[in-house]
Structure formats: C-alpha cells, structure tokens
Amino acid sequence: MSPRNVEKDQLLRETRREHILDCALQVIAKQGIDSANVKDIAKEAGLSVGNVYNYFDSKDAIFSAVLQRGQINYGRKISEHALLKLDARDKLYEICESWIATPENWAFTIMLQSIRTNETVNPELREAATRRFTANLEPMADIMRQGQEAGVIVEGDPKQLAFYFVSLIQGLTLQLAPGYEIPVGIHTASIVRLFSVPDSSGKK
C-alpha cells in the first residue's frame, strides 16, 4: 500500500472513530450509563456491532475514550484562554459563551456526572474522570487569580471560585437538553457578573 493510501486509510479510521464517540455520547445521554450498550451505539452510528469492535474492544473502552476526549479538549481550551492577554472577565465570558453554545455539551455533562456518581461504573473510569475534572480547575483558577490581581474578580480561594464557575455553567447546560429546555434565557454577562467586582462604570 502506498504512503498516500496509508495516510488516507488512517484518516478514514480516525474519522470513523470520532463518529462512534459522538454517537456514543448521544446514546449515553438518552439512555444513561447503565442502559447504553454497544448495540445501541452501533445503531446510532449506522454501523454493525462488529465494525464498532474494530475500533473499541469494550463498552468501557468507548466510555473512557468519550470522556477522555472531552475532558482533555476542554482542559486545553481553558489553558489557552488563561494565557491570553485579556481582562479575566472577558476570558470567563468567552469560556461561558462557548460552553453554553456548544450543542453536545449537555450530553457530555450528563455523561460526566453519571460516570462520577454511578457505583456500577468501572472504578478506574470514575477515578480518572474525577482526576481530570480536578486538574482542569487549575487553569480556570489561574484566570480567577489574574482577575483578583487586577482587582476585577471577587476575593476568595481562586480554585474554589473556579469550581463554582464550572459547576454553574455545567448545571445550566443540563437545562438545554433538546425537547426539555427551560424557557428562561441564559445571559453570559450576568453569569460573569456574579464573579466580578462591581465598578462605577457598570462594566460587566
């Protein structure tokens, strides 16, 4: 097989793998961790069960990959924002706006919380999810700390504020499940204002 064909085959395989993970996330969100199975994931993906097993050797492997992908991508994004030369409030605004606007985040949030709280889930998977969640608070805490140093973010333990912020936006995401949306607007500026020091100009 030529190098070009090998590259094409690898790209196709990676695309198919990502598609399976996207479909698994939807199945888990709809049916829950306990009820979701490889057969349902395969059906959602439009593949045979055997084809799915060509990419993942078990249901736990699929769950682990979905969770790892989401948490790593999220952590990377927050770390990138922490390095930007922006007002900390603008960073929080952009993070919140992006999180709320991403359609699949309601499903990911349901999956994350289900895995972390369901005792039937593989303990190693639960521990890894909690460990990554905790690690991802660090760059968010850096943003809070930057804002405190600039006098624009309220006082308090930066990591605790980061935990509050993340928990708030994830909780709001749960209200955006298709067909079950709560008819109340979510205003990003109002969320950021909860963590901001009031000023006379009325900014944020």
Short mmCIF file of C-alpha atoms in Angstrom, two decimals, residues 12-172:
data_model
loop_
_atom_site.label_atom_id
_atom_site.label_comp_id
_atom_site.label_asym_id
_atom_site.label_seq_id
_atom_site.Cartn_x
_atom_site.Cartn_y
_atom_site.Cartn_z
CA LEU A 12 -10.74 7.42 7.44
CA ARG A 13 -10.20 5.29 10.52
CA GLU A 14 -9.81 8.34 12.77
CA THR A 15 -12.93 9.93 11.27
CA ARG A 16 -14.91 6.74 11.87
CA ARG A 17 -13.60 6.51 15.44
CA GLU A 18 -14.66 10.08 16.19
CA HIS A 19 -18.09 9.38 14.70
CA ILE A 20 -18.53 6.38 17.01
CA LEU A 21 -17.59 8.50 20.02
CA ASP A 22 -20.04 11.24 19.01
CA CYS A 23 -22.83 8.68 18.68
CA ALA A 24 -21.91 7.01 21.95
CA LEU A 25 -22.24 10.34 23.73
CA GLN A 26 -25.75 10.77 22.36
CA VAL A 27 -26.79 7.24 23.36
CA ILE A 28 -25.40 7.65 26.87
CA ALA A 29 -27.19 10.97 27.30
CA LYS A 30 -30.52 9.50 26.15
CA GLN A 31 -30.37 6.14 27.89
CA GLY A 32 -27.97 6.58 30.78
CA ILE A 33 -24.76 4.75 31.58
CA ASP A 34 -26.41 1.52 32.73
CA SER A 35 -28.67 1.09 29.70
CA ALA A 36 -26.29 2.18 26.95
CA ASN A 37 -24.66 -0.72 25.12
CA VAL A 38 -22.53 -1.35 22.06
CA LYS A 39 -25.53 -2.49 20.00
CA ASP A 40 -27.29 0.84 20.56
CA ILE A 41 -24.12 2.79 19.85
CA ALA A 42 -23.63 0.87 16.61
CA LYS A 43 -27.22 1.56 15.57
CA GLU A 44 -26.83 5.28 16.30
CA ALA A 45 -23.62 5.31 14.25
CA GLY A 46 -25.14 3.36 11.35
CA LEU A 47 -22.56 0.58 11.75
CA SER A 48 -22.57 -3.09 12.58
CA VAL A 49 -21.62 -4.17 16.09
CA GLY A 50 -18.62 -5.98 14.65
CA ASN A 51 -17.45 -2.81 12.95
CA VAL A 52 -17.59 -0.91 16.25
CA TYR A 53 -15.48 -3.62 17.86
CA ASN A 54 -12.86 -2.99 15.19
CA TYR A 55 -12.26 0.33 16.92
CA PHE A 56 -13.03 -0.38 20.58
CA ASP A 57 -12.78 -3.70 22.43
CA SER A 58 -15.49 -2.97 25.02
CA LYS A 59 -18.23 -0.60 26.13
CA ASP A 60 -15.96 0.69 28.90
CA ALA A 61 -13.30 1.48 26.31
CA ILE A 62 -15.83 3.61 24.41
CA PHE A 63 -16.96 5.40 27.57
CA SER A 64 -13.37 6.04 28.58
CA ALA A 65 -12.47 7.45 25.15
CA VAL A 66 -15.52 9.74 25.03
CA LEU A 67 -14.78 11.12 28.46
CA GLN A 68 -11.05 11.47 27.93
CA ARG A 69 -11.53 13.26 24.62
CA GLY A 70 -14.00 15.74 26.08
CA GLN A 71 -12.05 16.50 29.25
CA ILE A 72 -8.69 16.85 27.50
CA ASN A 73 -10.13 19.16 24.84
CA TYR A 74 -11.85 21.25 27.50
CA GLY A 75 -8.70 21.48 29.63
CA ARG A 76 -6.63 22.52 26.64
CA LYS A 77 -9.10 25.26 25.73
CA ILE A 78 -9.15 26.69 29.26
CA SER A 79 -5.35 26.61 29.42
CA GLU A 80 -5.16 28.54 26.14
CA HIS A 81 -7.57 31.16 27.48
CA ALA A 82 -5.52 31.52 30.67
CA LEU A 83 -2.54 32.62 28.56
CA LEU A 84 -4.40 35.26 26.56
CA LYS A 85 -3.68 38.97 27.15
CA LEU A 86 -7.28 39.74 28.06
CA ASP A 87 -9.25 41.01 31.02
CA ALA A 88 -10.08 37.98 33.17
CA ARG A 89 -13.77 38.83 32.88
CA ASP A 90 -13.53 38.63 29.10
CA LYS A 91 -11.91 35.23 29.42
CA LEU A 92 -14.73 33.99 31.63
CA TYR A 93 -17.26 35.46 29.23
CA GLU A 94 -15.75 33.69 26.21
CA ILE A 95 -15.45 30.38 28.06
CA CYS A 96 -19.04 30.55 29.27
CA GLU A 97 -20.43 31.68 25.92
CA SER A 98 -18.62 28.90 24.05
CA TRP A 99 -19.64 26.22 26.55
CA ILE A 100 -23.33 27.14 26.54
CA ALA A 101 -23.41 27.48 22.74
CA THR A 102 -21.90 24.05 22.02
CA PRO A 103 -24.85 21.70 21.35
CA GLU A 104 -23.28 18.46 22.57
CA ASN A 105 -22.14 19.81 25.93
CA TRP A 106 -25.46 18.97 27.61
CA ALA A 107 -24.87 15.32 26.70
CA PHE A 108 -21.24 15.39 27.82
CA THR A 109 -22.20 16.92 31.17
CA ILE A 110 -24.79 14.21 31.78
CA MET A 111 -22.23 11.55 30.94
CA LEU A 112 -19.54 13.05 33.16
CA GLN A 113 -21.82 13.27 36.18
CA SER A 114 -23.26 9.81 35.57
CA ILE A 115 -19.83 8.23 35.45
CA ARG A 116 -18.60 10.08 38.54
CA THR A 117 -21.64 9.13 40.64
CA ASN A 118 -22.68 5.69 39.37
CA GLU A 119 -21.21 2.93 41.53
CA THR A 120 -21.73 0.32 38.79
CA VAL A 121 -19.20 2.11 36.57
CA ASN A 122 -15.63 0.81 36.46
CA PRO A 123 -13.84 2.43 39.47
CA GLU A 124 -10.80 3.26 37.34
CA LEU A 125 -13.01 5.16 34.89
CA ARG A 126 -14.69 7.06 37.73
CA GLU A 127 -11.34 7.92 39.31
CA ALA A 128 -9.86 9.10 36.01
CA ALA A 129 -12.89 11.31 35.31
CA THR A 130 -12.68 12.93 38.74
CA ARG A 131 -8.91 13.38 38.46
CA ARG A 132 -9.18 15.14 35.10
CA PHE A 133 -12.07 17.30 36.32
CA THR A 134 -9.97 18.43 39.29
CA ALA A 135 -6.91 19.07 37.12
CA ASN A 136 -8.98 21.19 34.74
CA LEU A 137 -9.84 23.53 37.62
CA GLU A 138 -6.21 24.71 37.73
CA PRO A 139 -6.17 26.85 34.55
CA MET A 140 -9.60 28.22 35.48
CA ALA A 141 -8.21 29.11 38.91
CA ASP A 142 -5.34 30.90 37.14
CA ILE A 143 -7.89 33.08 35.35
CA MET A 144 -9.63 33.85 38.64
CA ARG A 145 -6.26 34.69 40.21
CA GLN A 146 -5.37 37.00 37.31
CA GLY A 147 -8.66 38.81 37.78
CA GLN A 148 -8.11 39.17 41.52
CA GLU A 149 -4.66 40.63 40.96
CA ALA A 150 -6.20 43.12 38.53
CA GLY A 151 -8.93 43.96 41.04
CA VAL A 152 -11.81 42.84 38.80
CA ILE A 153 -12.68 39.40 40.26
CA VAL A 154 -14.13 38.97 43.75
CA GLU A 155 -11.96 37.81 46.63
CA GLY A 156 -11.77 34.17 47.66
CA ASP A 157 -9.87 30.97 47.01
CA PRO A 158 -9.26 31.02 43.21
CA LYS A 159 -9.71 27.27 42.90
CA GLN A 160 -12.97 27.42 44.83
CA LEU A 161 -14.22 30.22 42.59
CA ALA A 162 -13.19 28.15 39.56
CA PHE A 163 -15.17 25.20 40.94
CA TYR A 164 -18.24 27.39 41.46
CA PHE A 165 -17.97 28.84 37.93
CA VAL A 166 -17.54 25.47 36.22
CA SER A 167 -20.33 23.87 38.24
CA LEU A 168 -22.65 26.75 37.39
CA ILE A 169 -22.16 26.63 33.64
CA GLN A 170 -22.31 22.84 33.56
CA GLY A 171 -25.51 22.90 35.58
CA LEU A 172 -27.06 25.38 33.15
#
